[in-house]
Amino acid sequence: MKKLLLAVALSATVFTGATAQQQLPSEFAPAAAAKPAGGPAKNANYVIDPTHTFVMYEMGHYGTTTNRGRFSTKDGSVQIDGTGTSGKVDITMDISSINTGVDLLNRHVQSKDFFNVAEFPTGRFVADRIEFSGDKVVDVPGTLTLMGQTKPVTLKAVRFNCYLSPLINRQVCGGDFETTVERSDWGITWGLNFGFENKVRLLVQVEAVNVQ
């Protein structure tokens, strides 16, 4: 498993591009382009690739601009059932990794005013059902746990696809997902009375590797 995860990380570096100083040796270069690989395999287990799985958020700021940030994932899994028409998802997010691009704002959103990462450094999304249209995932109804509180959330697929990785010769499935939540549902209320919006748009990118 460790060798597989290392290969996943190497493939991520190649696919996203490396600087001249970071360029991988030629033996790690893919021999061919990624190939389509149908839909998720029936009765299969997938491991989340943390180098391709992130959560971004967008929140209105005084009705003018949009505050944005992102945090990483720690680990996770996706299980597809024997029919290939449903499954389960369990992803742990590293809330302490949140990055807005501004150091001062990073410290603020990590504080008790927002995510209180000192007490709640991780979040979790869990789903006992995956909804398909053909071989494409369209919705993932589940629950999101933040700051010790669990609330229902449905992630809607904007796009979804599977491909055969030319580096690790395994099927990889993933897509872009979106939902809009009200942060006050998790007790995050700072700024609501002076211009920070309650509604938050979550944009989730996920890729997972078939490990069977």
PDB file of C-alpha atoms in Angstrom:
ATOM      1  CA  MET A   1       0.000   0.000   0.000  1.00  0.00           C
ATOM      2  CA  LYS A   2       2.836   2.431   0.827  1.00  0.00           C
ATOM      3  CA  LYS A   3       4.383   1.837  -2.604  1.00  0.00           C
ATOM      4  CA  LEU A   4       1.018   2.489  -4.252  1.00  0.00           C
ATOM      5  CA  LEU A   5       0.525   5.758  -2.371  1.00  0.00           C
ATOM      6  CA  LEU A   6       4.064   6.848  -3.279  1.00  0.00           C
ATOM      7  CA  ALA A   7       3.285   6.155  -6.930  1.00  0.00           C
ATOM      8  CA  VAL A   8       0.093   8.196  -6.618  1.00  0.00           C
ATOM      9  CA  ALA A   9       2.072  11.126  -5.237  1.00  0.00           C
ATOM     10  CA  LEU A  10       4.622  10.862  -8.046  1.00  0.00           C
ATOM     11  CA  SER A  11       1.889  10.743 -10.658  1.00  0.00           C
ATOM     12  CA  ALA A  12       0.348  13.873  -9.153  1.00  0.00           C
ATOM     13  CA  THR A  13       3.642  15.722  -9.508  1.00  0.00           C
ATOM     14  CA  VAL A  14       3.974  14.720 -13.152  1.00  0.00           C
ATOM     15  CA  PHE A  15       0.366  15.523 -14.097  1.00  0.00           C
ATOM     16  CA  THR A  16       0.356  18.930 -12.404  1.00  0.00           C
ATOM     17  CA  GLY A  17       3.771  19.877 -13.781  1.00  0.00           C
ATOM     18  CA  ALA A  18       7.082  20.437 -12.003  1.00  0.00           C
ATOM     19  CA  THR A  19       9.519  23.322 -12.013  1.00  0.00           C
ATOM     20  CA  ALA A  20      12.937  22.871 -13.558  1.00  0.00           C
ATOM     21  CA  GLN A  21      14.402  22.269 -10.095  1.00  0.00           C
ATOM     22  CA  GLN A  22      11.665  19.768  -9.215  1.00  0.00           C
ATOM     23  CA  GLN A  23      11.486  17.886 -12.513  1.00  0.00           C
ATOM     24  CA  LEU A  24      11.276  14.151 -12.009  1.00  0.00           C
ATOM     25  CA  PRO A  25      13.719  11.786 -13.725  1.00  0.00           C
ATOM     26  CA  SER A  26      12.701  10.508 -17.145  1.00  0.00           C
ATOM     27  CA  GLU A  27      11.923   7.034 -15.781  1.00  0.00           C
ATOM     28  CA  PHE A  28       8.902   8.551 -14.020  1.00  0.00           C
ATOM     29  CA  ALA A  29       7.526  10.187 -17.167  1.00  0.00           C
ATOM     30  CA  PRO A  30       4.287   8.588 -18.407  1.00  0.00           C
ATOM     31  CA  ALA A  31       4.779   6.403 -21.455  1.00  0.00           C
ATOM     32  CA  ALA A  32       1.371   7.378 -22.814  1.00  0.00           C
ATOM     33  CA  ALA A  33      -1.510   9.720 -22.182  1.00  0.00           C
ATOM     34  CA  ALA A  34      -4.167   8.808 -19.641  1.00  0.00           C
ATOM     35  CA  LYS A  35      -6.895   6.632 -21.168  1.00  0.00           C
ATOM     36  CA  PRO A  36     -10.648   6.587 -20.468  1.00  0.00           C
ATOM     37  CA  ALA A  37     -11.546   3.785 -18.060  1.00  0.00           C
ATOM     38  CA  GLY A  38     -15.351   3.611 -18.013  1.00  0.00           C
ATOM     39  CA  GLY A  39     -17.193   4.109 -14.744  1.00  0.00           C
ATOM     40  CA  PRO A  40     -16.209   3.116 -11.203  1.00  0.00           C
ATOM     41  CA  ALA A  41     -15.625  -0.618 -10.847  1.00  0.00           C
ATOM     42  CA  LYS A  42     -18.263  -2.711  -9.090  1.00  0.00           C
ATOM     43  CA  ASN A  43     -17.477  -3.906  -5.580  1.00  0.00           C
ATOM     44  CA  ALA A  44     -14.256  -1.871  -5.558  1.00  0.00           C
ATOM     45  CA  ASN A  45     -12.346   0.128  -2.972  1.00  0.00           C
ATOM     46  CA  TYR A  46     -10.770   3.476  -3.841  1.00  0.00           C
ATOM     47  CA  VAL A  47      -8.234   5.450  -1.790  1.00  0.00           C
ATOM     48  CA  ILE A  48      -8.356   9.244  -1.890  1.00  0.00           C
ATOM     49  CA  ASP A  49      -5.341  10.876  -3.532  1.00  0.00           C
ATOM     50  CA  PRO A  50      -4.609  13.827  -1.188  1.00  0.00           C
ATOM     51  CA  THR A  51      -2.512  15.553  -3.852  1.00  0.00           C
ATOM     52  CA  HIS A  52      -5.648  15.889  -6.019  1.00  0.00           C
ATOM     53  CA  THR A  53      -8.312  16.263  -3.332  1.00  0.00           C
ATOM     54  CA  PHE A  54      -9.031  19.683  -1.813  1.00  0.00           C
ATOM     55  CA  VAL A  55     -11.925  21.747  -0.503  1.00  0.00           C
ATOM     56  CA  MET A  56     -12.287  25.383  -1.522  1.00  0.00           C
ATOM     57  CA  TYR A  57     -14.766  27.830  -0.006  1.00  0.00           C
ATOM     58  CA  GLU A  58     -16.202  31.157  -1.153  1.00  0.00           C
ATOM     59  CA  MET A  59     -17.925  33.662   1.146  1.00  0.00           C
ATOM     60  CA  GLY A  60     -19.255  37.113   0.291  1.00  0.00           C
ATOM     61  CA  HIS A  61     -17.465  40.088   1.832  1.00  0.00           C
ATOM     62  CA  TYR A  62     -19.580  43.218   2.455  1.00  0.00           C
ATOM     63  CA  GLY A  63     -21.587  42.511  -0.693  1.00  0.00           C
ATOM     64  CA  THR A  64     -18.622  43.366  -2.907  1.00  0.00           C
ATOM     65  CA  THR A  65     -15.766  40.892  -3.225  1.00  0.00           C
ATOM     66  CA  THR A  66     -15.547  37.203  -2.344  1.00  0.00           C
ATOM     67  CA  ASN A  67     -13.297  35.783   0.352  1.00  0.00           C
ATOM     68  CA  ARG A  68     -11.753  32.479  -0.688  1.00  0.00           C
ATOM     69  CA  GLY A  69      -9.694  29.813   0.989  1.00  0.00           C
ATOM     70  CA  ARG A  70      -8.881  26.148   0.730  1.00  0.00           C
ATOM     71  CA  PHE A  71      -7.900  23.274   2.949  1.00  0.00           C
ATOM     72  CA  SER A  72      -6.374  19.897   2.267  1.00  0.00           C
ATOM     73  CA  THR A  73      -7.541  16.369   2.936  1.00  0.00           C
ATOM     74  CA  LYS A  74      -5.748  13.956   5.236  1.00  0.00           C
ATOM     75  CA  ASP A  75      -7.118  10.662   3.956  1.00  0.00           C
ATOM     76  CA  GLY A  76     -10.284   8.972   2.797  1.00  0.00           C
ATOM     77  CA  SER A  77     -11.913   6.117   0.975  1.00  0.00           C
ATOM     78  CA  VAL A  78     -14.706   5.408  -1.480  1.00  0.00           C
ATOM     79  CA  GLN A  79     -16.393   2.029  -1.688  1.00  0.00           C
ATOM     80  CA  ILE A  80     -18.537   1.086  -4.695  1.00  0.00           C
ATOM     81  CA  ASP A  81     -21.161  -1.579  -4.085  1.00  0.00           C
ATOM     82  CA  GLY A  82     -21.660  -4.774  -6.069  1.00  0.00           C
ATOM     83  CA  THR A  83     -24.250  -3.215  -8.374  1.00  0.00           C
ATOM     84  CA  GLY A  84     -22.043  -0.282  -9.313  1.00  0.00           C
ATOM     85  CA  THR A  85     -24.946   2.081  -8.630  1.00  0.00           C
ATOM     86  CA  SER A  86     -24.171   3.238  -5.092  1.00  0.00           C
ATOM     87  CA  GLY A  87     -21.474   3.185  -2.457  1.00  0.00           C
ATOM     88  CA  LYS A  88     -19.951   4.866   0.570  1.00  0.00           C
ATOM     89  CA  VAL A  89     -17.600   7.804   1.097  1.00  0.00           C
ATOM     90  CA  ASP A  90     -15.490   8.726   4.126  1.00  0.00           C
ATOM     91  CA  ILE A  91     -13.065  11.653   3.851  1.00  0.00           C
ATOM     92  CA  THR A  92     -11.141  13.418   6.626  1.00  0.00           C
ATOM     93  CA  MET A  93     -10.145  17.044   6.006  1.00  0.00           C
ATOM     94  CA  ASP A  94      -7.218  18.897   7.548  1.00  0.00           C
ATOM     95  CA  ILE A  95      -8.907  22.117   8.659  1.00  0.00           C
ATOM     96  CA  SER A  96      -5.652  23.371  10.218  1.00  0.00           C
ATOM     97  CA  SER A  97      -4.176  23.543   6.695  1.00  0.00           C
ATOM     98  CA  ILE A  98      -6.592  26.293   5.655  1.00  0.00           C
ATOM     99  CA  ASN A  99      -4.961  28.855   3.381  1.00  0.00           C
ATOM    100  CA  THR A 100      -6.487  32.123   2.194  1.00  0.00           C
ATOM    101  CA  GLY A 101      -3.278  33.455   0.681  1.00  0.00           C
ATOM    102  CA  VAL A 102      -2.998  36.088   3.441  1.00  0.00           C
ATOM    103  CA  ASP A 103      -1.156  35.208   6.669  1.00  0.00           C
ATOM    104  CA  LEU A 104      -3.217  37.528   8.877  1.00  0.00           C
ATOM    105  CA  LEU A 105      -6.476  36.162   7.498  1.00  0.00           C
ATOM    106  CA  ASN A 106      -5.192  32.580   7.877  1.00  0.00           C
ATOM    107  CA  ARG A 107      -4.687  33.170  11.585  1.00  0.00           C
ATOM    108  CA  HIS A 108      -8.140  34.690  11.917  1.00  0.00           C
ATOM    109  CA  VAL A 109     -10.050  31.876  10.202  1.00  0.00           C
ATOM    110  CA  GLN A 110      -8.070  29.353  12.274  1.00  0.00           C
ATOM    111  CA  SER A 111      -9.106  31.119  15.484  1.00  0.00           C
ATOM    112  CA  LYS A 112     -12.181  30.627  17.662  1.00  0.00           C
ATOM    113  CA  ASP A 113     -14.000  33.252  15.577  1.00  0.00           C
ATOM    114  CA  PHE A 114     -14.226  30.746  12.733  1.00  0.00           C
ATOM    115  CA  PHE A 115     -12.906  27.147  12.614  1.00  0.00           C
ATOM    116  CA  ASN A 116     -11.240  26.966  16.053  1.00  0.00           C
ATOM    117  CA  VAL A 117      -8.591  24.591  14.721  1.00  0.00           C
ATOM    118  CA  ALA A 118      -6.818  24.351  18.083  1.00  0.00           C
ATOM    119  CA  GLU A 119      -9.792  22.365  19.365  1.00  0.00           C
ATOM    120  CA  PHE A 120     -11.145  20.970  16.076  1.00  0.00           C
ATOM    121  CA  PRO A 121      -8.212  20.437  13.665  1.00  0.00           C
ATOM    122  CA  THR A 122     -10.090  18.085  11.332  1.00  0.00           C
ATOM    123  CA  GLY A 123     -13.456  17.819   9.611  1.00  0.00           C
ATOM    124  CA  ARG A 124     -15.158  14.823   8.087  1.00  0.00           C
ATOM    125  CA  PHE A 125     -17.553  14.092   5.234  1.00  0.00           C
ATOM    126  CA  VAL A 126     -19.367  10.755   5.338  1.00  0.00           C
ATOM    127  CA  ALA A 127     -21.927   9.370   2.893  1.00  0.00           C
ATOM    128  CA  ASP A 128     -23.756   6.043   2.924  1.00  0.00           C
ATOM    129  CA  ARG A 129     -25.103   6.529  -0.581  1.00  0.00           C
ATOM    130  CA  ILE A 130     -23.794   7.638  -3.978  1.00  0.00           C
ATOM    131  CA  GLU A 131     -26.256   8.505  -6.732  1.00  0.00           C
ATOM    132  CA  PHE A 132     -25.378   7.631 -10.328  1.00  0.00           C
ATOM    133  CA  SER A 133     -26.697   8.417 -13.774  1.00  0.00           C
ATOM    134  CA  GLY A 134     -25.322   5.629 -15.922  1.00  0.00           C
ATOM    135  CA  ASP A 135     -21.662   5.319 -14.950  1.00  0.00           C
ATOM    136  CA  LYS A 136     -21.374   8.941 -13.761  1.00  0.00           C
ATOM    137  CA  VAL A 137     -21.718  10.103 -10.169  1.00  0.00           C
ATOM    138  CA  VAL A 138     -24.257  12.937  -9.944  1.00  0.00           C
ATOM    139  CA  ASP A 139     -24.978  13.411  -6.211  1.00  0.00           C
ATOM    140  CA  VAL A 140     -23.409  12.367  -2.943  1.00  0.00           C
ATOM    141  CA  PRO A 141     -25.819  12.966  -0.038  1.00  0.00           C
ATOM    142  CA  GLY A 142     -24.029  12.768   3.283  1.00  0.00           C
ATOM    143  CA  THR A 143     -23.053  14.605   6.446  1.00  0.00           C
ATOM    144  CA  LEU A 144     -20.359  17.176   7.146  1.00  0.00           C
ATOM    145  CA  THR A 145     -18.794  17.368  10.599  1.00  0.00           C
ATOM    146  CA  LEU A 146     -17.109  20.626  11.602  1.00  0.00           C
ATOM    147  CA  MET A 147     -16.362  21.923  15.091  1.00  0.00           C
ATOM    148  CA  GLY A 148     -17.936  18.857  16.635  1.00  0.00           C
ATOM    149  CA  GLN A 149     -21.282  19.345  14.892  1.00  0.00           C
ATOM    150  CA  THR A 150     -22.664  17.108  12.142  1.00  0.00           C
ATOM    151  CA  LYS A 151     -25.127  18.426   9.548  1.00  0.00           C
ATOM    152  CA  PRO A 152     -26.558  17.019   6.274  1.00  0.00           C
ATOM    153  CA  VAL A 153     -24.863  18.134   3.044  1.00  0.00           C
ATOM    154  CA  THR A 154     -25.349  16.967  -0.542  1.00  0.00           C
ATOM    155  CA  LEU A 155     -22.435  17.323  -2.964  1.00  0.00           C
ATOM    156  CA  LYS A 156     -23.532  17.734  -6.577  1.00  0.00           C
ATOM    157  CA  ALA A 157     -21.171  16.668  -9.335  1.00  0.00           C
ATOM    158  CA  VAL A 158     -20.233  19.351 -11.854  1.00  0.00           C
ATOM    159  CA  ARG A 159     -18.190  16.800 -13.756  1.00  0.00           C
ATOM    160  CA  PHE A 160     -17.036  13.246 -13.179  1.00  0.00           C
ATOM    161  CA  ASN A 161     -14.725  10.870 -15.007  1.00  0.00           C
ATOM    162  CA  CYS A 162     -12.486   7.816 -14.640  1.00  0.00           C
ATOM    163  CA  TYR A 163      -9.167   7.245 -16.386  1.00  0.00           C
ATOM    164  CA  LEU A 164      -6.379   4.712 -16.468  1.00  0.00           C
ATOM    165  CA  SER A 165      -3.271   6.314 -15.015  1.00  0.00           C
ATOM    166  CA  PRO A 166      -0.262   5.746 -17.297  1.00  0.00           C
ATOM    167  CA  LEU A 167       2.097   6.011 -14.307  1.00  0.00           C
ATOM    168  CA  ILE A 168       0.591   3.531 -11.880  1.00  0.00           C
ATOM    169  CA  ASN A 169      -1.536   1.509 -14.334  1.00  0.00           C
ATOM    170  CA  ARG A 170      -4.592   1.785 -12.120  1.00  0.00           C
ATOM    171  CA  GLN A 171      -8.027   3.271 -12.573  1.00  0.00           C
ATOM    172  CA  VAL A 172      -8.497   6.728 -11.066  1.00  0.00           C
ATOM    173  CA  CYS A 173     -11.984   8.238 -10.655  1.00  0.00           C
ATOM    174  CA  GLY A 174     -12.958  11.710  -9.550  1.00  0.00           C
ATOM    175  CA  GLY A 175     -14.617  14.981 -10.293  1.00  0.00           C
ATOM    176  CA  ASP A 176     -15.596  18.459  -9.204  1.00  0.00           C
ATOM    177  CA  PHE A 177     -18.437  18.781  -6.690  1.00  0.00           C
ATOM    178  CA  GLU A 178     -20.310  21.769  -5.272  1.00  0.00           C
ATOM    179  CA  THR A 179     -22.740  22.672  -2.518  1.00  0.00           C
ATOM    180  CA  THR A 180     -23.849  25.790  -0.650  1.00  0.00           C
ATOM    181  CA  VAL A 181     -24.228  25.760   3.120  1.00  0.00           C
ATOM    182  CA  GLU A 182     -24.989  28.234   5.889  1.00  0.00           C
ATOM    183  CA  ARG A 183     -22.003  28.435   8.212  1.00  0.00           C
ATOM    184  CA  SER A 184     -24.169  29.311  11.198  1.00  0.00           C
ATOM    185  CA  ASP A 185     -25.429  25.706  11.131  1.00  0.00           C
ATOM    186  CA  TRP A 186     -21.997  24.761  12.500  1.00  0.00           C
ATOM    187  CA  GLY A 187     -21.877  27.673  14.938  1.00  0.00           C
ATOM    188  CA  ILE A 188     -19.640  29.909  12.797  1.00  0.00           C
ATOM    189  CA  THR A 189     -21.378  33.268  13.204  1.00  0.00           C
ATOM    190  CA  TRP A 190     -18.574  35.834  13.338  1.00  0.00           C
ATOM    191  CA  GLY A 191     -19.273  38.873  11.149  1.00  0.00           C
ATOM    192  CA  LEU A 192     -22.887  38.052  10.312  1.00  0.00           C
ATOM    193  CA  ASN A 193     -24.060  41.304  11.882  1.00  0.00           C
ATOM    194  CA  PHE A 194     -21.696  43.529   9.907  1.00  0.00           C
ATOM    195  CA  GLY A 195     -21.411  42.313   6.351  1.00  0.00           C
ATOM    196  CA  PHE A 196     -19.958  38.807   6.160  1.00  0.00           C
ATOM    197  CA  GLU A 197     -22.451  36.506   4.479  1.00  0.00           C
ATOM    198  CA  ASN A 198     -23.860  33.366   6.059  1.00  0.00           C
ATOM    199  CA  LYS A 199     -23.996  31.378   2.834  1.00  0.00           C
ATOM    200  CA  VAL A 200     -20.752  29.655   1.889  1.00  0.00           C
ATOM    201  CA  ARG A 201     -20.115  27.915  -1.411  1.00  0.00           C
ATOM    202  CA  LEU A 202     -18.001  24.780  -1.139  1.00  0.00           C
ATOM    203  CA  LEU A 203     -16.108  23.517  -4.187  1.00  0.00           C
ATOM    204  CA  VAL A 204     -14.641  20.063  -3.773  1.00  0.00           C
ATOM    205  CA  GLN A 205     -12.223  18.357  -6.135  1.00  0.00           C
ATOM    206  CA  VAL A 206     -11.695  14.643  -5.576  1.00  0.00           C
ATOM    207  CA  GLU A 207      -9.590  11.926  -7.189  1.00  0.00           C
ATOM    208  CA  ALA A 208      -9.402   8.385  -5.847  1.00  0.00           C
ATOM    209  CA  VAL A 209      -7.343   5.380  -6.909  1.00  0.00           C
ATOM    210  CA  ASN A 210      -8.777   1.879  -7.319  1.00  0.00           C
ATOM    211  CA  VAL A 211      -6.607  -0.222  -5.004  1.00  0.00           C
ATOM    212  CA  GLN A 212      -7.966  -3.652  -5.990  1.00  0.00           C
TER     213      GLN A 212
END
